[in-house]
JSON list of C-alpha atoms in Angstrom, two decimals:
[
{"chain": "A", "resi": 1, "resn": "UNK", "atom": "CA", "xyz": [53.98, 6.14, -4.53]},
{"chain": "A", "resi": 2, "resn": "UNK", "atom": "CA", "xyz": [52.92, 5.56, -8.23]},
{"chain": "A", "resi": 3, "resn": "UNK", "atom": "CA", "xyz": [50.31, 4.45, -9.12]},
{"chain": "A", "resi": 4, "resn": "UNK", "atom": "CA", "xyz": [49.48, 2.89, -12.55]},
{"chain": "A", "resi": 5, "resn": "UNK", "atom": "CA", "xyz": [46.48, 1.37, -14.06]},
{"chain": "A", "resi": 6, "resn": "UNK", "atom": "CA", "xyz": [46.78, -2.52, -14.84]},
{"chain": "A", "resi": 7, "resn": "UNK", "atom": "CA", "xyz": [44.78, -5.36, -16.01]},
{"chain": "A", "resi": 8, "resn": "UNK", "atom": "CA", "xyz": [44.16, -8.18, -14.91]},
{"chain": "A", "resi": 9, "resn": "UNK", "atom": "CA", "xyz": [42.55, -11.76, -17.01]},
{"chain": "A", "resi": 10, "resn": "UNK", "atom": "CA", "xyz": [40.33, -13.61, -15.00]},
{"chain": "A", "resi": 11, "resn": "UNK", "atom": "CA", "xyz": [37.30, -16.16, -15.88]},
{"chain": "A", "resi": 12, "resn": "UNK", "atom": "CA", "xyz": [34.41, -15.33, -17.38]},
{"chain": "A", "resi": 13, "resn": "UNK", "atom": "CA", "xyz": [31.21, -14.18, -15.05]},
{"chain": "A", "resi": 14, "resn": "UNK", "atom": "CA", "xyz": [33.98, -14.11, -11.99]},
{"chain": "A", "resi": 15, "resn": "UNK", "atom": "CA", "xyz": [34.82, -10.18, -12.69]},
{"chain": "A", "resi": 16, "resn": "UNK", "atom": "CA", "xyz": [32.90, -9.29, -9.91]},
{"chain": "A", "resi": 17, "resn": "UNK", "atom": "CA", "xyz": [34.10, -11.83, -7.93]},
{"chain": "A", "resi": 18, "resn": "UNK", "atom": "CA", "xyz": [37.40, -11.26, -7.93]},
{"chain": "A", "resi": 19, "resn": "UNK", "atom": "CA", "xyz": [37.32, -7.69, -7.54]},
{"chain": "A", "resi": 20, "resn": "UNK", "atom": "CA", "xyz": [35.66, -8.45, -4.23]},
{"chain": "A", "resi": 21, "resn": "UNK", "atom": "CA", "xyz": [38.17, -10.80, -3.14]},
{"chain": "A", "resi": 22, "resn": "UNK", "atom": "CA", "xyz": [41.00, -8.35, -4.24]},
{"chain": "A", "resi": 23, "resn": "UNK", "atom": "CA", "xyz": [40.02, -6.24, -1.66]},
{"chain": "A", "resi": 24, "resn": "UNK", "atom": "CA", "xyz": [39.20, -8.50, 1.11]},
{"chain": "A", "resi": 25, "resn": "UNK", "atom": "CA", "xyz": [42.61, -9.79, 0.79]},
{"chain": "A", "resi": 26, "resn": "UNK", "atom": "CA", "xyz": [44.05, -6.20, 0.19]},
{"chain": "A", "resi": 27, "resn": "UNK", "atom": "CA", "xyz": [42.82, -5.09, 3.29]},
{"chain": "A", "resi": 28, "resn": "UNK", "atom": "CA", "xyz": [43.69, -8.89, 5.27]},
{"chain": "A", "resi": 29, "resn": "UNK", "atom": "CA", "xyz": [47.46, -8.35, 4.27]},
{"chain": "A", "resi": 30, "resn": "UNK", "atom": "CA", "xyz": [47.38, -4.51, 4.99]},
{"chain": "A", "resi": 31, "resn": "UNK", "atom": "CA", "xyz": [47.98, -3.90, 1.12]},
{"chain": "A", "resi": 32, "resn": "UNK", "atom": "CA", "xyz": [44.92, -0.95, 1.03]},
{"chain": "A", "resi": 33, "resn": "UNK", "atom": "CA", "xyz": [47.26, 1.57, 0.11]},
{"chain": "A", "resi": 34, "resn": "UNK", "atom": "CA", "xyz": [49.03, -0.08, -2.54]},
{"chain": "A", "resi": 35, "resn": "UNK", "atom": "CA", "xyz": [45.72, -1.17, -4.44]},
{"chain": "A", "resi": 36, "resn": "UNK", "atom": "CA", "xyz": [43.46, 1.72, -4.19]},
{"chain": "A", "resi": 37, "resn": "UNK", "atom": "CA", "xyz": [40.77, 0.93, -6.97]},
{"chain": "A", "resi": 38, "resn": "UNK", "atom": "CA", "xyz": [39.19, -1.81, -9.14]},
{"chain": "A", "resi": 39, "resn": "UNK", "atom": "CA", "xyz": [36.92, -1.80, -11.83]},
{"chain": "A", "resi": 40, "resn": "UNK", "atom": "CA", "xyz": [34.87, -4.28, -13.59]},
{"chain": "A", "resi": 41, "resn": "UNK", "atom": "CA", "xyz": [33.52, -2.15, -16.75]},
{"chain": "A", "resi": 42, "resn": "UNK", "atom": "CA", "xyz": [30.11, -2.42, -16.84]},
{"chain": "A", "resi": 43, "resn": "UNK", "atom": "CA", "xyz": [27.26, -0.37, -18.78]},
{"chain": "A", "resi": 44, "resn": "UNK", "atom": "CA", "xyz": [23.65, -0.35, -18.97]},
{"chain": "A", "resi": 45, "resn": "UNK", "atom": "CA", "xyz": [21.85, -1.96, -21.68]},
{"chain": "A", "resi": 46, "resn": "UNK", "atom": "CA", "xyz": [18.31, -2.04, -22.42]},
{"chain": "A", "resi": 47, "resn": "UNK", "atom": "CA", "xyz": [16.03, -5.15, -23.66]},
{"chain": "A", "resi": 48, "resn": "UNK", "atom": "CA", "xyz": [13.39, -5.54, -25.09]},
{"chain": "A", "resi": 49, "resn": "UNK", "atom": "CA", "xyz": [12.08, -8.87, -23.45]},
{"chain": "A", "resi": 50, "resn": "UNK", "atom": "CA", "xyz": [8.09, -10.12, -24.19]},
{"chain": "A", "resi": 51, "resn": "UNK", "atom": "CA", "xyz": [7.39, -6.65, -25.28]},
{"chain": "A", "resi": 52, "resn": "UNK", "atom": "CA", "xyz": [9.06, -5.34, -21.88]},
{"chain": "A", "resi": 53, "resn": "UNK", "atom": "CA", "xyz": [11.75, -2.73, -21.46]},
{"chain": "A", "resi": 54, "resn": "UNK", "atom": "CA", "xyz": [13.99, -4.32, -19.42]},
{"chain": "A", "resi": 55, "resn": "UNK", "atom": "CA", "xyz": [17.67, -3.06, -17.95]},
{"chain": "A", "resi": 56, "resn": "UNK", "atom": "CA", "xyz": [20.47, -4.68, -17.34]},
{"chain": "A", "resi": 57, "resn": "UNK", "atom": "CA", "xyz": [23.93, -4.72, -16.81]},
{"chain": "A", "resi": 58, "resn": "UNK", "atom": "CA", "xyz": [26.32, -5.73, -19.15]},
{"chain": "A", "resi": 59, "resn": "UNK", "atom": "CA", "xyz": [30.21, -6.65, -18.77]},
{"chain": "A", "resi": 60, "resn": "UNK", "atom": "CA", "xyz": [31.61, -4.98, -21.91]},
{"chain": "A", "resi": 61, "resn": "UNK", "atom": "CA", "xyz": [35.24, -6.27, -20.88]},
{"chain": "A", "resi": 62, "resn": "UNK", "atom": "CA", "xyz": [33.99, -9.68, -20.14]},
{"chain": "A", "resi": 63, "resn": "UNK", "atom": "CA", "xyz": [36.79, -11.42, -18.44]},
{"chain": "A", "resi": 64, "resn": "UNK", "atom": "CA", "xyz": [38.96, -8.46, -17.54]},
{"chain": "A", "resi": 65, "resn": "UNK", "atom": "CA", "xyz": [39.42, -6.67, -14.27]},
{"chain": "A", "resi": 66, "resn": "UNK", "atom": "CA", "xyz": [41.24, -2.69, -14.43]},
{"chain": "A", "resi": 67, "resn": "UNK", "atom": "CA", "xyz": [43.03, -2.20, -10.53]},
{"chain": "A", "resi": 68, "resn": "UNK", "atom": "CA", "xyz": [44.85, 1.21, -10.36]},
{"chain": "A", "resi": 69, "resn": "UNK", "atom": "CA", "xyz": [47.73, 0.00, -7.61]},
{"chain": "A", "resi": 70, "resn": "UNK", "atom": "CA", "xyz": [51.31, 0.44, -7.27]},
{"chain": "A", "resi": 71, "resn": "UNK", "atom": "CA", "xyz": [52.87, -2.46, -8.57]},
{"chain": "A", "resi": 72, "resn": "UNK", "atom": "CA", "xyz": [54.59, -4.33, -5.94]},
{"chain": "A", "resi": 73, "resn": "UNK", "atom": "CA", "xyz": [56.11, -8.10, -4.88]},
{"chain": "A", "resi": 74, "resn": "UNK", "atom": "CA", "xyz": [53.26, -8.32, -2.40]},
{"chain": "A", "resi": 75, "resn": "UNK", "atom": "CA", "xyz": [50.77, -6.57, -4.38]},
{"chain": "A", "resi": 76, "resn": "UNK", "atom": "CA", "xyz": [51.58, -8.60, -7.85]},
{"chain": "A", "resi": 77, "resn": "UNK", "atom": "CA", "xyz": [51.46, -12.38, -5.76]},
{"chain": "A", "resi": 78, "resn": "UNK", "atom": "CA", "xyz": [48.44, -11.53, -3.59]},
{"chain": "A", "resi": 79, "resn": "UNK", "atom": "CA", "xyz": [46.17, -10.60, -6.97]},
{"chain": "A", "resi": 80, "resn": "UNK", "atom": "CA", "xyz": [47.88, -13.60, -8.97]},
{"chain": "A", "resi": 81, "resn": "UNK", "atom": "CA", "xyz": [47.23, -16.41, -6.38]},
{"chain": "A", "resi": 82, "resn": "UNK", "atom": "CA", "xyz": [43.61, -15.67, -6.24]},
{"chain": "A", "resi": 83, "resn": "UNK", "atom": "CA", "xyz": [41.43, -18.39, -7.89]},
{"chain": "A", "resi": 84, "resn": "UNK", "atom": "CA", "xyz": [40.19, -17.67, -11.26]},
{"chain": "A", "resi": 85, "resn": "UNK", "atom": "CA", "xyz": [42.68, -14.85, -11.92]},
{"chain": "A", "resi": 86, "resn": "UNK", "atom": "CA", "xyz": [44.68, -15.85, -15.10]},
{"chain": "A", "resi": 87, "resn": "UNK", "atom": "CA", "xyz": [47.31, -13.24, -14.57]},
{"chain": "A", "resi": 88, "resn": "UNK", "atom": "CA", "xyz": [48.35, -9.92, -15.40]},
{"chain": "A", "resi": 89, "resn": "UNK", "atom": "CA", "xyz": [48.19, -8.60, -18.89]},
{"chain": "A", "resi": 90, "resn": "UNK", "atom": "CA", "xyz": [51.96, -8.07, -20.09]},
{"chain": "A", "resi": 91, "resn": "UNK", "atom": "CA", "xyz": [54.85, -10.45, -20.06]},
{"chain": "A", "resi": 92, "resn": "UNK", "atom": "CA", "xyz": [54.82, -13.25, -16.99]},
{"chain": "A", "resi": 93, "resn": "UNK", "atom": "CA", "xyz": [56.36, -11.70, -14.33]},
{"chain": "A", "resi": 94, "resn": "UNK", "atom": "CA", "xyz": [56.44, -8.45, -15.39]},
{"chain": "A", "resi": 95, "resn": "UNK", "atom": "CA", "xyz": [52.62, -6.47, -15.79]},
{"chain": "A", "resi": 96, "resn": "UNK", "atom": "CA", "xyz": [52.25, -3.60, -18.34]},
{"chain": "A", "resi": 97, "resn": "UNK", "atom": "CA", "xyz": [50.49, -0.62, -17.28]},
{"chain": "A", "resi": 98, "resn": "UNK", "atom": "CA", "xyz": [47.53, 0.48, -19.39]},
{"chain": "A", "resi": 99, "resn": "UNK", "atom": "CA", "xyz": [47.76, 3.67, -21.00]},
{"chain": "A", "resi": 100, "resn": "UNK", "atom": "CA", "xyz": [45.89, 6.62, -19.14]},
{"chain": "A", "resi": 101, "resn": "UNK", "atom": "CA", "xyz": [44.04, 7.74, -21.78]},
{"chain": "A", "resi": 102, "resn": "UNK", "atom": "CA", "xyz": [42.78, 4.57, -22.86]},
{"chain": "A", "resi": 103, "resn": "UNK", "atom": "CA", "xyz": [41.42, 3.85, -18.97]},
{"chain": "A", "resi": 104, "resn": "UNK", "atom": "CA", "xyz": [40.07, 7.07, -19.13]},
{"chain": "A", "resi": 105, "resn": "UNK", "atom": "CA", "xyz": [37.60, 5.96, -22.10]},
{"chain": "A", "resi": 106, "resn": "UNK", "atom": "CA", "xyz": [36.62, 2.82, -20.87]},
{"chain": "A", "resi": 107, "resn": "UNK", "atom": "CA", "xyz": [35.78, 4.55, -17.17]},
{"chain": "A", "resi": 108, "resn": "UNK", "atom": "CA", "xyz": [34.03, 7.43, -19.22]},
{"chain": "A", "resi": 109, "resn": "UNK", "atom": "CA", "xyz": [31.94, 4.80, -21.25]},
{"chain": "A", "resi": 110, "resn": "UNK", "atom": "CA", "xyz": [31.00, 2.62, -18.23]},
{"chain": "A", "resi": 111, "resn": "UNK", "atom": "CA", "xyz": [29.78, 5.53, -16.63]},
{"chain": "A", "resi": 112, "resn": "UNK", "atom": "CA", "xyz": [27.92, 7.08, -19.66]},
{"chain": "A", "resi": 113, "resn": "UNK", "atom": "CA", "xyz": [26.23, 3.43, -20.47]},
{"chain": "A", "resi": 114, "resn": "UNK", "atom": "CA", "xyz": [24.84, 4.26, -16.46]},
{"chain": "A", "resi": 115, "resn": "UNK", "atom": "CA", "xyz": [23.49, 7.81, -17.45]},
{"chain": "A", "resi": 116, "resn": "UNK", "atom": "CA", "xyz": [22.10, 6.62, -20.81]},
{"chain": "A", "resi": 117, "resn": "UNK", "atom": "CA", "xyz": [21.40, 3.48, -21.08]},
{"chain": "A", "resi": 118, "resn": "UNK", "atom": "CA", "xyz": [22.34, 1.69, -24.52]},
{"chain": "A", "resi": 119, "resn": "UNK", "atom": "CA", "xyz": [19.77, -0.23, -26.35]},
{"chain": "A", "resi": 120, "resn": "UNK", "atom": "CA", "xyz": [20.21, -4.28, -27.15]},
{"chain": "A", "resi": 121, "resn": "UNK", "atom": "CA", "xyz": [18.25, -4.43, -30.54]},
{"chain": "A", "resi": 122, "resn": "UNK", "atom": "CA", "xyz": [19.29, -3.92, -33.58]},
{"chain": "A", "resi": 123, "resn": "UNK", "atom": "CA", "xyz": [17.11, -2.49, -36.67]},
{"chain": "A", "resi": 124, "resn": "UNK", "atom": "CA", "xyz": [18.38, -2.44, -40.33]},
{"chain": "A", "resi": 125, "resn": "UNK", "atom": "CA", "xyz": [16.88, -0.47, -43.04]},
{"chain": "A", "resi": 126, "resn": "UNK", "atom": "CA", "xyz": [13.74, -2.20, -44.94]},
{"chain": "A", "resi": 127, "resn": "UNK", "atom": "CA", "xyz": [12.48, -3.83, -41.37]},
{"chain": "A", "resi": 128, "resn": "UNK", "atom": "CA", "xyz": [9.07, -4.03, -40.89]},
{"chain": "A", "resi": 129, "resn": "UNK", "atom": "CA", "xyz": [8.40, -2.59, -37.54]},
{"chain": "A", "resi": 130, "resn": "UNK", "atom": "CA", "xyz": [5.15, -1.95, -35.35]},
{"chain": "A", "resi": 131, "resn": "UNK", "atom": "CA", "xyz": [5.24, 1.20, -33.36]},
{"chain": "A", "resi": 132, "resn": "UNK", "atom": "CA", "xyz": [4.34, 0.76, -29.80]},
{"chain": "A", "resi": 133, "resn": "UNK", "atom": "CA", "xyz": [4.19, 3.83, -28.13]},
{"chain": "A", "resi": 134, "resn": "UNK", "atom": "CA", "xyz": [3.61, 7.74, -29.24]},
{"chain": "A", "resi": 135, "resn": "UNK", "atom": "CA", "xyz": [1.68, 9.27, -31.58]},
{"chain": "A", "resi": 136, "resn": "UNK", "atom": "CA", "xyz": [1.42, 6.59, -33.97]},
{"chain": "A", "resi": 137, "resn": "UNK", "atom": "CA", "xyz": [1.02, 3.87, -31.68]},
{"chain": "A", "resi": 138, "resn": "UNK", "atom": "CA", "xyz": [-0.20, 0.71, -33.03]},
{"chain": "A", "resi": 139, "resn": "UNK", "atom": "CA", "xyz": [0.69, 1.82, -36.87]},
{"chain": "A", "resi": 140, "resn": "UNK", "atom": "CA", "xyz": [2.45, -0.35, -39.00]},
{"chain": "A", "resi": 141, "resn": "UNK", "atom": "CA", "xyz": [6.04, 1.26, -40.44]},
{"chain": "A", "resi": 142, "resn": "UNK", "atom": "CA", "xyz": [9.37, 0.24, -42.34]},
{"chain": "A", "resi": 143, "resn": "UNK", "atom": "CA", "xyz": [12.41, 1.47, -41.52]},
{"chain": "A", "resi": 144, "resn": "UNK", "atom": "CA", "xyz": [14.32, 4.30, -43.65]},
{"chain": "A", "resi": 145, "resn": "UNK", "atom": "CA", "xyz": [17.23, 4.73, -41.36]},
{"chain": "A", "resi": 146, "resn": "UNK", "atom": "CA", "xyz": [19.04, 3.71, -38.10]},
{"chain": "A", "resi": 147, "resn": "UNK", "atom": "CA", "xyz": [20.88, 6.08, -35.57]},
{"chain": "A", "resi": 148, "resn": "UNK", "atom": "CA", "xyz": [22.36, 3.21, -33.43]},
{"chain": "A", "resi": 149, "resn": "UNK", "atom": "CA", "xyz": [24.50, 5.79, -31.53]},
{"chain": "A", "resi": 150, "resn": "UNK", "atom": "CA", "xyz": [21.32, 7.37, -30.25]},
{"chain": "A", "resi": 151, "resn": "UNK", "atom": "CA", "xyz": [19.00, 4.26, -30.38]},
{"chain": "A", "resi": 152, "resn": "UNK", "atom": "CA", "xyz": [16.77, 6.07, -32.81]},
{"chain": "A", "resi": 153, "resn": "UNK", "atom": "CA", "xyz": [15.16, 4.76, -36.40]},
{"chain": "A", "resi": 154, "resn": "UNK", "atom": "CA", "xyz": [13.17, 7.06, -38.91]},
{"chain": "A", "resi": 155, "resn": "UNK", "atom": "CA", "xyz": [10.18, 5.12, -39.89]},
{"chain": "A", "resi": 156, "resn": "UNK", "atom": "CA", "xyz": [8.00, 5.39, -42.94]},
{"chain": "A", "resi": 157, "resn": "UNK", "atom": "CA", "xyz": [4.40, 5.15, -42.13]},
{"chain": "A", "resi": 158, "resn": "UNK", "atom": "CA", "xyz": [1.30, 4.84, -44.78]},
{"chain": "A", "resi": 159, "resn": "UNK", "atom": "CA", "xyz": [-1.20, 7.55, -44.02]},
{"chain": "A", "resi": 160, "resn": "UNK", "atom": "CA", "xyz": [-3.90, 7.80, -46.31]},
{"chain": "A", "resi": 161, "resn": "UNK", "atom": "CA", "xyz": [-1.64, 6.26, -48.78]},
{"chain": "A", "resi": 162, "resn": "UNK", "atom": "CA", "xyz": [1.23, 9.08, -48.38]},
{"chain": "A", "resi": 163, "resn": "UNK", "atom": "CA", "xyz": [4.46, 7.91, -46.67]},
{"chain": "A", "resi": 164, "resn": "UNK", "atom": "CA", "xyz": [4.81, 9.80, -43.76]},
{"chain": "A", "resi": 165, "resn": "UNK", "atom": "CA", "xyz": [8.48, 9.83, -41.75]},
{"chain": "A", "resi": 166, "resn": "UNK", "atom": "CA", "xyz": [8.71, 9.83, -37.91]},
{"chain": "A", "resi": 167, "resn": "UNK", "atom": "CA", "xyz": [11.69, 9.54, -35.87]},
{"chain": "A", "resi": 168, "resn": "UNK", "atom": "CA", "xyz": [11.00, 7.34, -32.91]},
{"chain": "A", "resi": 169, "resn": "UNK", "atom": "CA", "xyz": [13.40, 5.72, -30.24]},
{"chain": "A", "resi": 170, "resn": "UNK", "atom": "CA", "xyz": [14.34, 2.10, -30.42]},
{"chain": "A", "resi": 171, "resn": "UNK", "atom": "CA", "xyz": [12.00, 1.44, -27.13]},
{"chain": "A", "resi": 172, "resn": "UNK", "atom": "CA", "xyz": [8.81, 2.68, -29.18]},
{"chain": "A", "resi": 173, "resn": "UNK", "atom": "CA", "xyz": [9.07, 0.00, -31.91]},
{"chain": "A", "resi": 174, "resn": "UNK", "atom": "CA", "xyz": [9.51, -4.04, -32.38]},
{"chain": "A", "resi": 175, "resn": "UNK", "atom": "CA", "xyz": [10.37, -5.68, -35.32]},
{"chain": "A", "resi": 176, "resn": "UNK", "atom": "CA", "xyz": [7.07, -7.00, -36.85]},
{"chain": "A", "resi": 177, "resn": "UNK", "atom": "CA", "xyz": [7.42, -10.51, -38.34]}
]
């Protein structure tokens, strides 16, 4: 038995969907050991809603669906006759496995956007930002630099007319307008 990584199109906001009727049907038709895993990428983002932290999950494949199956007659016509499933990814008829390495990042980012949780707002250097939590909480600041990687910003803030930099995380500031 081989199994190979594949993807699969489907609608928009029906990843999740699918996946579950994938394997409702897998298991109906007594195809469980032929599809033995799907994934619908997904990471943790935070948001900064009404001056809430807020987290969510985000698709960052909208649309696609990984399933690491042996590819089979069955197999291939039970996952393509489900509604909302545009097809394989590859030539009609004929699906291309994904690379392993490349699965390997996306599984390794989905998981790391559930350890660490990736930040939604975006700060550019010059922004005029309000701190709202730590040391220098309720101080006025501009931004000097952006570590979007971490979700950190190095403000500049005015004390006693020196510039004094902090570096803060993206959750401790909002843009001031």
């Amino acid at each position: 038995m081989t199994l190979r990584w594949y993807s699969i199109s489907v609608a928009s906001n029906y990843e999740k969907k699918v996946a579950e009727t994938i394997r409702a049907n897998a298991e109906k038709f007594g195809l469980s050991d032929s599809i033995k895993e799907i994934v619908v990428p997904v990471e943790n983002v935070v948001e900064i809603r009404r001056g809430k932290r807020a987290e969510r999950e985000r698709r960052f494949m909208p649309g696609y669906v990984l399933i690491r199956m042996e590819m089979s007659n069955e197999a291939y016509h039970l996952i393509n006759e489900i509604n909302r499933v545009a097809g394989f990814l590859g030539p009609r008829g004929n699906p291309s496995a994904l690379n392993e390495n490349e699965v390997n990042d996306i599984l390794n980012r989905a998981s790391e956007g559930q350890i660490q949780p990736r930040a939604l707002i975006t700060f550019e250097v010059g922004d005029k930002v309000l701190v709202t939590d730590g040391p220098f909480e309720g101080w006025n600041g501009m931004v000097e630099d952006v570590d979007n990687d971490n979700s950190r910003v190095i403000i500049g803030v005015s004390i006693f007319g020196r510039v004094t930099q902090t570096e803060l995380s993206f959750d401790q500031v909002t843009k001031d307008n």
